[in-house]
Tab-separated table of C-alpha atoms in Angstrom:
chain	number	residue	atom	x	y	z
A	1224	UNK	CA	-2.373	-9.183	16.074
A	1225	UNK	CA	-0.152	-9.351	12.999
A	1226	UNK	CA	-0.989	-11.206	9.963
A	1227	UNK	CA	0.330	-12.526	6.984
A	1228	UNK	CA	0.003	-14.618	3.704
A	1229	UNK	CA	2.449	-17.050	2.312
A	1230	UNK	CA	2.516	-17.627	-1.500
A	1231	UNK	CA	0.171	-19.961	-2.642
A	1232	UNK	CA	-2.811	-20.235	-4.738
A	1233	UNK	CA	-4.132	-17.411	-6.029
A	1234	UNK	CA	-5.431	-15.962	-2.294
A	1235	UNK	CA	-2.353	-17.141	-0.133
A	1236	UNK	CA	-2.048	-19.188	2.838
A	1237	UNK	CA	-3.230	-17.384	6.259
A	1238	UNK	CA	-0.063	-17.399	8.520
A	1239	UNK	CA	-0.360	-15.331	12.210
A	1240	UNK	CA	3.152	-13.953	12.583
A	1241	UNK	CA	4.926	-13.055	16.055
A	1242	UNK	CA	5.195	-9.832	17.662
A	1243	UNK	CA	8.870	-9.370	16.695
A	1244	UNK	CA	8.384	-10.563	13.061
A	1245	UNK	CA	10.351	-13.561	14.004
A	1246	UNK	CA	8.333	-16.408	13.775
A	1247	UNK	CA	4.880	-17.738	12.616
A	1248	UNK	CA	2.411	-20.351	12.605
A	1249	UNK	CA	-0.411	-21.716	10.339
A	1250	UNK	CA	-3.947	-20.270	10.598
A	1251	UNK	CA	-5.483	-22.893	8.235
A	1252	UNK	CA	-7.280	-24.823	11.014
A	1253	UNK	CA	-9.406	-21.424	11.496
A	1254	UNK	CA	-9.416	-19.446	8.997
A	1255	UNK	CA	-7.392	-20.814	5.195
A	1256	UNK	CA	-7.271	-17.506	3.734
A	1257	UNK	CA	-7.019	-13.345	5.030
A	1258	UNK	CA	-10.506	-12.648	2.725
A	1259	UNK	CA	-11.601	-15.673	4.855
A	1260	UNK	CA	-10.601	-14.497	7.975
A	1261	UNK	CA	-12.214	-11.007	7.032
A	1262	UNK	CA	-15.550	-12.460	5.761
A	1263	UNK	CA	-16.023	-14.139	8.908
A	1264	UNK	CA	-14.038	-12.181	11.243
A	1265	UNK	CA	-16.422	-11.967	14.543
A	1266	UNK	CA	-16.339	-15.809	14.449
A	1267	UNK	CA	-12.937	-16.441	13.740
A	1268	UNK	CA	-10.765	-13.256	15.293
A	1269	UNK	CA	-10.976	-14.342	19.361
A	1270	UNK	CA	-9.523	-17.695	18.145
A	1271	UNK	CA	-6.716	-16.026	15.354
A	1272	UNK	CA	-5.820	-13.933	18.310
A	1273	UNK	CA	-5.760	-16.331	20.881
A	1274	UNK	CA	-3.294	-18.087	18.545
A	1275	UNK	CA	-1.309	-14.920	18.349
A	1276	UNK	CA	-0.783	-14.752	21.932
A	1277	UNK	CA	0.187	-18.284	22.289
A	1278	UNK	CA	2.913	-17.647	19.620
A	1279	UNK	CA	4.275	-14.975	21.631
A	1280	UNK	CA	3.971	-16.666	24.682
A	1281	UNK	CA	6.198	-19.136	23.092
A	1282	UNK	CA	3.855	-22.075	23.876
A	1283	UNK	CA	2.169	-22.493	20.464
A	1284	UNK	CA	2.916	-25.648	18.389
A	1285	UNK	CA	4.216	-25.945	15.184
A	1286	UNK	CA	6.057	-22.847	14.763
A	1287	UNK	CA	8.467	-21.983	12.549
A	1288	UNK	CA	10.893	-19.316	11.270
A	1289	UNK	CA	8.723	-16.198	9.778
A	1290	UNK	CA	10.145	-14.983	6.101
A	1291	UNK	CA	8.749	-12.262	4.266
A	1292	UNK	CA	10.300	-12.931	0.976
A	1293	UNK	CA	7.568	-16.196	1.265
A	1294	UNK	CA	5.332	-13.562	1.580
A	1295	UNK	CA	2.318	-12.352	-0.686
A	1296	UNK	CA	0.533	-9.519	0.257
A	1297	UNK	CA	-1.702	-9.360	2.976
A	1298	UNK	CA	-4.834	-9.736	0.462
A	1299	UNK	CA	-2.916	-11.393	-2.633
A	1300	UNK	CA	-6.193	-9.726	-4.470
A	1301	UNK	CA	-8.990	-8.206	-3.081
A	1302	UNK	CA	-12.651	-7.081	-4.095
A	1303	UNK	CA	-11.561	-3.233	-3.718
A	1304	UNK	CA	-8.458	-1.334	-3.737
A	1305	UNK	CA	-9.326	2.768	-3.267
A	1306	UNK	CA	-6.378	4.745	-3.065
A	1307	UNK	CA	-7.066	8.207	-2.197
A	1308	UNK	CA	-4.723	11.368	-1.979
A	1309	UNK	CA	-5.159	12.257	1.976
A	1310	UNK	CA	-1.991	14.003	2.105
A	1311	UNK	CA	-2.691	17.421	0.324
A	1312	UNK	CA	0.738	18.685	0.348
A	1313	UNK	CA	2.242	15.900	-2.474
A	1314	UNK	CA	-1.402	16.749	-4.492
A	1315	UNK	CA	-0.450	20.464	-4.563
A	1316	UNK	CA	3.504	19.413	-5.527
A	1317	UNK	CA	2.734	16.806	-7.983
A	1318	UNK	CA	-0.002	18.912	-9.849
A	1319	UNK	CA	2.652	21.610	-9.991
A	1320	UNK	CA	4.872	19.099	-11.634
A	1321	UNK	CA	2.946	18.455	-14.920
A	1322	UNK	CA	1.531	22.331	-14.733
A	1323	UNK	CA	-2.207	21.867	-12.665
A	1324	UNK	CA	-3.296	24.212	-10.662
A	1325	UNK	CA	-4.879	22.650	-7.852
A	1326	UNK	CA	-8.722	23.459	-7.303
A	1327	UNK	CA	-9.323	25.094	-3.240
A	1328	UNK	CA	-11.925	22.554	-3.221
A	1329	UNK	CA	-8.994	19.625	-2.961
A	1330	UNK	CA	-8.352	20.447	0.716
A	1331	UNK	CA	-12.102	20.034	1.674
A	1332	UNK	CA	-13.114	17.365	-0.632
A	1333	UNK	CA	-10.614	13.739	-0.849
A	1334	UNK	CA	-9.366	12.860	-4.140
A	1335	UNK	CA	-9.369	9.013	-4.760
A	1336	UNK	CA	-9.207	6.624	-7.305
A	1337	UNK	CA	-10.272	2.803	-7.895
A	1338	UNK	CA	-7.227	0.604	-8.255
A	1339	UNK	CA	-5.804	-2.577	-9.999
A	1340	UNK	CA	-6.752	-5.236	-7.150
A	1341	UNK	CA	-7.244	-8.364	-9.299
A	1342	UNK	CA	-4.011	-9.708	-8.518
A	1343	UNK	CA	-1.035	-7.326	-6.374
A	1344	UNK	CA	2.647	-7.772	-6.200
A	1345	UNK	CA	3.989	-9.623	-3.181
A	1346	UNK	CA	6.649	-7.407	-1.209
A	1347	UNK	CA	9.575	-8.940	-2.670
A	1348	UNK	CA	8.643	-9.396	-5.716
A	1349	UNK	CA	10.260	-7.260	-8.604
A	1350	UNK	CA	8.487	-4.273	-10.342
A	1351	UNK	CA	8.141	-4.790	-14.046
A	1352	UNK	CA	8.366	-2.193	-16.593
A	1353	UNK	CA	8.612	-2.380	-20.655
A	1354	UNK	CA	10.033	0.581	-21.325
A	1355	UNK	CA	11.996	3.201	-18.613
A	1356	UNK	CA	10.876	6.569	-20.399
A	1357	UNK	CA	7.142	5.580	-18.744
A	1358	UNK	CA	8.712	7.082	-15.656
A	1359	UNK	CA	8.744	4.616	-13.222
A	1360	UNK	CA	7.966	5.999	-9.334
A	1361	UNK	CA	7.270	4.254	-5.822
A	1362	UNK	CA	4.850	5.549	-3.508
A	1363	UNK	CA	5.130	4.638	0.089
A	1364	UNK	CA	1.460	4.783	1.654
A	1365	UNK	CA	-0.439	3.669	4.722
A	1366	UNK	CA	-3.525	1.370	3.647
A	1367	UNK	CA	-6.510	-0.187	5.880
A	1368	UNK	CA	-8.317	-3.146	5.478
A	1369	UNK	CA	-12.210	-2.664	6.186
A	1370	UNK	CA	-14.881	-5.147	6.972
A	1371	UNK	CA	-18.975	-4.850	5.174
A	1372	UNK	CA	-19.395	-0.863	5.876
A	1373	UNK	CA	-22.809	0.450	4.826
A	1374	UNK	CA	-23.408	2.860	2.149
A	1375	UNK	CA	-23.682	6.478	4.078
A	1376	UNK	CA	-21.429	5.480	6.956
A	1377	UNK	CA	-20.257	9.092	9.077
A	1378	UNK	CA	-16.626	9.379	10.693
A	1379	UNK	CA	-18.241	8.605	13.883
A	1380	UNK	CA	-19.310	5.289	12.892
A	1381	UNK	CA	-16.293	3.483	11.344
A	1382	UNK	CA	-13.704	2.861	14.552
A	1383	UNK	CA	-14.716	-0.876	14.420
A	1384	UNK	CA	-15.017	-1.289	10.723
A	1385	UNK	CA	-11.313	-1.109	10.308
A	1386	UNK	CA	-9.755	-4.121	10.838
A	1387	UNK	CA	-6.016	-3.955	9.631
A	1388	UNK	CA	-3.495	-1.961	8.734
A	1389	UNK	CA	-0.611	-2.138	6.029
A	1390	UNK	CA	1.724	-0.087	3.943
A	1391	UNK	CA	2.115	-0.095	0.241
A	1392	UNK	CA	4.075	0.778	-2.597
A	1393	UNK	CA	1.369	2.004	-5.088
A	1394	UNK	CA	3.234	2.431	-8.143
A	1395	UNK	CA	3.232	5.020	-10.324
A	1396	UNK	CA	4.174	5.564	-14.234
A	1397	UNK	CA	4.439	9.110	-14.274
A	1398	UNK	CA	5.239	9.841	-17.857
A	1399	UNK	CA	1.968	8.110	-19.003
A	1400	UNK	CA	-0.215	9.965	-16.343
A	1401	UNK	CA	-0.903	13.516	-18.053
A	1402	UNK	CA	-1.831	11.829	-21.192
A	1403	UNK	CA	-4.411	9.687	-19.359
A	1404	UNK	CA	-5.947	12.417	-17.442
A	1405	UNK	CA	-5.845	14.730	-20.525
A	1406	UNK	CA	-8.541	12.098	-21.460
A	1407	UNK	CA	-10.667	12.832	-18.571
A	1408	UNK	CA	-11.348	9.318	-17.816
A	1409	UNK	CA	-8.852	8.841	-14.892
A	1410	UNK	CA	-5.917	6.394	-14.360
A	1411	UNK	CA	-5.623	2.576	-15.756
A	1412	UNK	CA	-2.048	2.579	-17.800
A	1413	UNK	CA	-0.323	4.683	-15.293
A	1414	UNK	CA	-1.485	2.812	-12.592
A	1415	UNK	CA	-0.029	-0.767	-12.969
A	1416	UNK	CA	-0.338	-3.823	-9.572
A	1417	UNK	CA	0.505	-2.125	-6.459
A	1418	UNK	CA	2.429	-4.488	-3.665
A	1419	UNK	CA	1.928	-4.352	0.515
A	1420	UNK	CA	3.597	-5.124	3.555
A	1421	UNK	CA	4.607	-8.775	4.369
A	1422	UNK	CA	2.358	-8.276	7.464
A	1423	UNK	CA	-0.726	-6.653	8.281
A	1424	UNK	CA	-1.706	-5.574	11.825
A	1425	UNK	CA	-4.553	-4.526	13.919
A	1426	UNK	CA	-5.188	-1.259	14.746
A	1427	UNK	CA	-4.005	-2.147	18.222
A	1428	UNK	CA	-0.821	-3.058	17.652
A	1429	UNK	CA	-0.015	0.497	17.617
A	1430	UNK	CA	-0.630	1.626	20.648
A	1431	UNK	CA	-0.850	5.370	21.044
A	1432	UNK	CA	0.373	5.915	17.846
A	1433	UNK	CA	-3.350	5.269	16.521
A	1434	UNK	CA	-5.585	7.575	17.299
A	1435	UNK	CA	-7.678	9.758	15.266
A	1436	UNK	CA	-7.558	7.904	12.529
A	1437	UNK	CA	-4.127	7.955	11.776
A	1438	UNK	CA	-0.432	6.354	12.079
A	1439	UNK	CA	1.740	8.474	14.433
A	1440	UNK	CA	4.742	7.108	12.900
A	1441	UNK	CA	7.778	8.097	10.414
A	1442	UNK	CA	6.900	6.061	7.230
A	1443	UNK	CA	10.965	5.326	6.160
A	1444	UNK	CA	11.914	4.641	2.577
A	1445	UNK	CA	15.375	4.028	1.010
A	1446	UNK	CA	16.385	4.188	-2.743
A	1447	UNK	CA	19.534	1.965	-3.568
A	1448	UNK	CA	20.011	2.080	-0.027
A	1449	UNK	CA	19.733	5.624	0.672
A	1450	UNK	CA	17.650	7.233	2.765
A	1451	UNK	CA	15.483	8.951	0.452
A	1452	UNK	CA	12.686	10.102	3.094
A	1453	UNK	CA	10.795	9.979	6.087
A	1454	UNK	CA	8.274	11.627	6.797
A	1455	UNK	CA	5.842	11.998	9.701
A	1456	UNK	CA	2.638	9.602	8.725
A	1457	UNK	CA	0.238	11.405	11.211
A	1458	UNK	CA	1.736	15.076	10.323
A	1459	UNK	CA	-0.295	16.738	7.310
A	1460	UNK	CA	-2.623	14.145	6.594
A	1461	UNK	CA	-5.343	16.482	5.597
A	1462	UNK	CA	-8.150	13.454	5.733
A	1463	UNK	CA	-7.616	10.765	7.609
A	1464	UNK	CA	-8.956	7.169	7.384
A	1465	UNK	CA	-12.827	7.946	8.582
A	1466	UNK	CA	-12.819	11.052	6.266
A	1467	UNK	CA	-11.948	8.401	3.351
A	1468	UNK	CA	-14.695	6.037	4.152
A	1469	UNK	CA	-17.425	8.524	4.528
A	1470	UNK	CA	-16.124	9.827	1.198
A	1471	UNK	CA	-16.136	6.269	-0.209
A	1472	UNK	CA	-19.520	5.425	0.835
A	1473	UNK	CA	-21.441	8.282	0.137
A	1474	UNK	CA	-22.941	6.049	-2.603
A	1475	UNK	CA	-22.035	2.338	-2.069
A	1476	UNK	CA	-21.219	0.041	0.761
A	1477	UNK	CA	-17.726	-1.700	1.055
A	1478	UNK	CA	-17.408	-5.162	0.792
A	1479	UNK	CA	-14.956	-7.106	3.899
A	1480	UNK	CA	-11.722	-7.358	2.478
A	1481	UNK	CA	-11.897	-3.578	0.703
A	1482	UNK	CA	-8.365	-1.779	1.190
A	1483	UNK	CA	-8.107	1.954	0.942
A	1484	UNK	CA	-5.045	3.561	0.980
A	1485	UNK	CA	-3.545	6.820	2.295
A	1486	UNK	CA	-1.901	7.865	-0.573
A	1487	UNK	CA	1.374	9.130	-0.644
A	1488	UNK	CA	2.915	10.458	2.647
A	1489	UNK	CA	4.013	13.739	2.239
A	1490	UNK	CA	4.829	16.333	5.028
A	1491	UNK	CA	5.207	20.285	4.649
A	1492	UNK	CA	8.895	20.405	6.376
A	1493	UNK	CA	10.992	19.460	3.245
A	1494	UNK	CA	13.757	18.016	5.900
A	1495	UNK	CA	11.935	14.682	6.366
A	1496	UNK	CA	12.022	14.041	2.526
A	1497	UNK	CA	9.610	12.294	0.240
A	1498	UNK	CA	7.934	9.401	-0.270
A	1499	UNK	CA	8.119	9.282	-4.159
A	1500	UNK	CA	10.515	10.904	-7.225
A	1501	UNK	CA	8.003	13.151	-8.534
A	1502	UNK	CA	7.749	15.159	-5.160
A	1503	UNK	CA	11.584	15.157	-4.660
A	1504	UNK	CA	11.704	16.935	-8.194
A	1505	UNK	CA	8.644	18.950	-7.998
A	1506	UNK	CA	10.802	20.791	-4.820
A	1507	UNK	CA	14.448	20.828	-6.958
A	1508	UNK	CA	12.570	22.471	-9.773
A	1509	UNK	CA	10.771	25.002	-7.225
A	1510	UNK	CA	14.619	25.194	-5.169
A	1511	UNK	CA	16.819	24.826	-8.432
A	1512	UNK	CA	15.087	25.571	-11.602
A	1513	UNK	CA	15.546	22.191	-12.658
A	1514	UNK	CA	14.211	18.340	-12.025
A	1515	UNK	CA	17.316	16.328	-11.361
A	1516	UNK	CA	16.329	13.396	-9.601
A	1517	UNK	CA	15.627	10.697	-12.570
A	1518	UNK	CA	12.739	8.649	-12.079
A	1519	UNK	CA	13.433	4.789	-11.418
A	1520	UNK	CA	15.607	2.397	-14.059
A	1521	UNK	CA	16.279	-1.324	-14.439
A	1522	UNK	CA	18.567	-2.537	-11.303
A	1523	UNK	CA	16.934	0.131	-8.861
A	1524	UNK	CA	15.768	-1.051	-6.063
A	1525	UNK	CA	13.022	0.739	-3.380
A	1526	UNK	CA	12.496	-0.493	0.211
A	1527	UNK	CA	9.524	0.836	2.080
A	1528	UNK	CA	9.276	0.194	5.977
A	1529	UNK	CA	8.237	1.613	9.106
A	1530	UNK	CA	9.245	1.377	12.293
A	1531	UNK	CA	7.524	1.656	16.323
A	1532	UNK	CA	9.671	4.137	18.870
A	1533	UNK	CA	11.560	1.289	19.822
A	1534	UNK	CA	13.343	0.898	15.959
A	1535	UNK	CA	11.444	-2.301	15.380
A	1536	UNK	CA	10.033	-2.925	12.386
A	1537	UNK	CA	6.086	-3.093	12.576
A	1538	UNK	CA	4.887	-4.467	9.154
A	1539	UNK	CA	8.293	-5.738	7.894
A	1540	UNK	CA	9.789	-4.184	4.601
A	1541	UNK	CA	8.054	-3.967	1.111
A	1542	UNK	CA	11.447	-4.125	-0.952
A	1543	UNK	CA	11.340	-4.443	-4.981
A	1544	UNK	CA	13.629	-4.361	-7.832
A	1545	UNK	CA	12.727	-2.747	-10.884
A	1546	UNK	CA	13.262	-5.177	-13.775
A	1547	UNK	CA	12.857	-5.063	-17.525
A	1548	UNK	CA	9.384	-6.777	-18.996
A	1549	UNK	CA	9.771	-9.460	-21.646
A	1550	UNK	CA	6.301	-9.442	-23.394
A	1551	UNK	CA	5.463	-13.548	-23.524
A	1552	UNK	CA	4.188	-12.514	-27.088
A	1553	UNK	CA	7.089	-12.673	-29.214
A	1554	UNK	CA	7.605	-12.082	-32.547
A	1555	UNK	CA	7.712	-16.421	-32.850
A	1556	UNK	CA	3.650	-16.912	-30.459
A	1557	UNK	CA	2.328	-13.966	-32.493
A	1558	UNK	CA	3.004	-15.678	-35.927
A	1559	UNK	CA	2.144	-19.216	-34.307
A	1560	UNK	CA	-0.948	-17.979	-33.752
A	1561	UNK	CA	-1.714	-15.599	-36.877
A	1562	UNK	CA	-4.996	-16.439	-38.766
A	1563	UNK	CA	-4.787	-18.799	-41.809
């Protein structure tokens, strides 16, 4: 089943969307909303999918043409956004980067972090930035979409707790990360609203390229329309999605609707590329002596997409234009509303 969520409101409009990304139809006569759907999902999922195969049996009513740029994300917010760093490889490359050694305990024990989730970019909707020198990255990433998972939950247990699937651009501002960690309090600045995939599926969708916790597919993304990557999603992934929840709730439960992602996707073979700047010149400065590749300025643009064996898109394409913030307090609202 693929799902979506058109703009509106501050949670979006539940939409199921076809097989082929082609077309759509409402969902508000089950569920109104994805957190809905999710906080209700064993009444509500045998009649959203039911729906979707009507839809792709051509004989559901009211139908009309699917467009992703009409798109939030999935979950336009959500009550938890975990990003973790599954993919070992970028940690040890990035850490190089800004001069870390990387502890031996990083490929036993995951690395994650708790994420901006009040309110996420849609996945056309333009990246902004105030200044260029913060060193402004993508990251493509593989997220899932849990339901309620108890506190103290083992790998074994959390097959049917996983509901959906998505990919993500989880945006990075590199430049204003080694300050923040310096402080040893984590990311916030450096971490600004991360967007998803138009469409988020179940776990079924893929097929045999699901198993073991993992996507079994090159995650593709482009920079100003090159091909800046690709890399094998299910190759290298040190932890993979069980490994993160038992991590996760070691000491607290997840709340339906919590999204954890993969982090970056990063493989060892260097010919599949990278998923983000700071890898690419992590490996020229290890290859070259020198970082060449400049991080991301006003006008670029990033699409992130992946596709099934048969070179159809699965999720449809996060794809974002990095544009220049204009801070709604100017110089005129700041005196308007200086103290008398």
């Amino acid at each position: 089943m693929k799902l979506a969520s058109l703009n509106h409101g501050r949670d979006g409009q539940l939409i199921v969307v076809s097989r082929d990304l082609s077309r759509a139809v409402h969902a508000h006569n089950i569920a109104p909303t994805l957190q809905f759907a999710l906080d209700n999902w064993d009444q509500v999922e045998t009649d959203l999918q039911h729906l979707y195969r009507n839809l792709n049996d051509d004989i559901a009513h009211d139908v009309f043409p699917f467009n992703p740029k009409l798109c939030a994300s999935p979950l336009p917010r959500a009550y938890q956004w975990a990003d973790g760093s599954a993919y070992v490889n970028h940690v040890e490359l990035v850490r190089k980067a800004r001069g870390a050694e990387m502890p031996e305990s990083f490929w036993t024990d995951p690395l994650i972090y708790q994420g901006m989730s009040d309110a996420f970019l849609g996945p056309y909707q333009d990246i902004q930035a105030a200044d260029e020198k913060w060193g402004i990255d993508f990251e493509g990433e593989i997220a899932i979409i849990t339901d309620d998972v108890p506190m103290g939950a083992r790998t074994e247990q959390v097959h049917g707790h996983i509901k959906l699937l998505m990919l993500v651009n989880d945006i990075s501002l590199r430049n204003l990360i080694p300050g923040e960690l310096a402080k040893g309090f984590g990311f916030f600045q450096s971490k600004p609203a991360s967007a998803f995939s138009p469409v988020a599926v179940t776990p079924d969708e893929l097929g045999n390229n699901w198993h073991d916790f993992k996507v079994h597919h090159r995650l593709t993304v482009h920079l100003n329309n090159l091909l800046f990557g690709q890399p094998h999603a299910g190759t290298d992934m040190t932890f993979n999605f069980a490994e993160l929840i038992q991590h996760i709730t070691k000491t607290r439960q997840l709340c339906a609707g919590s999204i954890i992602g993969s982090g970056t996707v990063s493989n060892k073979d260097r010919s599949s590329g990278s998923c983000c700047i700071a890898e690419r010149r992590m490996l020229e400065l290890l290859d070259q002596g020198d970082a060449k590749t400049p991080f991301m300025q006003f006008g670029d643009q990033v699409r992130i997409e992946m596709l099934d064996d048969s070179g159809h898109s699965i999720f449809g394409a996060i794809e974002q234009k990095v544009v220049r913030y204009t801070n709604i307090y100017d110089d005129e609202d700041l005196n308007r509303h200086k103290p008398m």
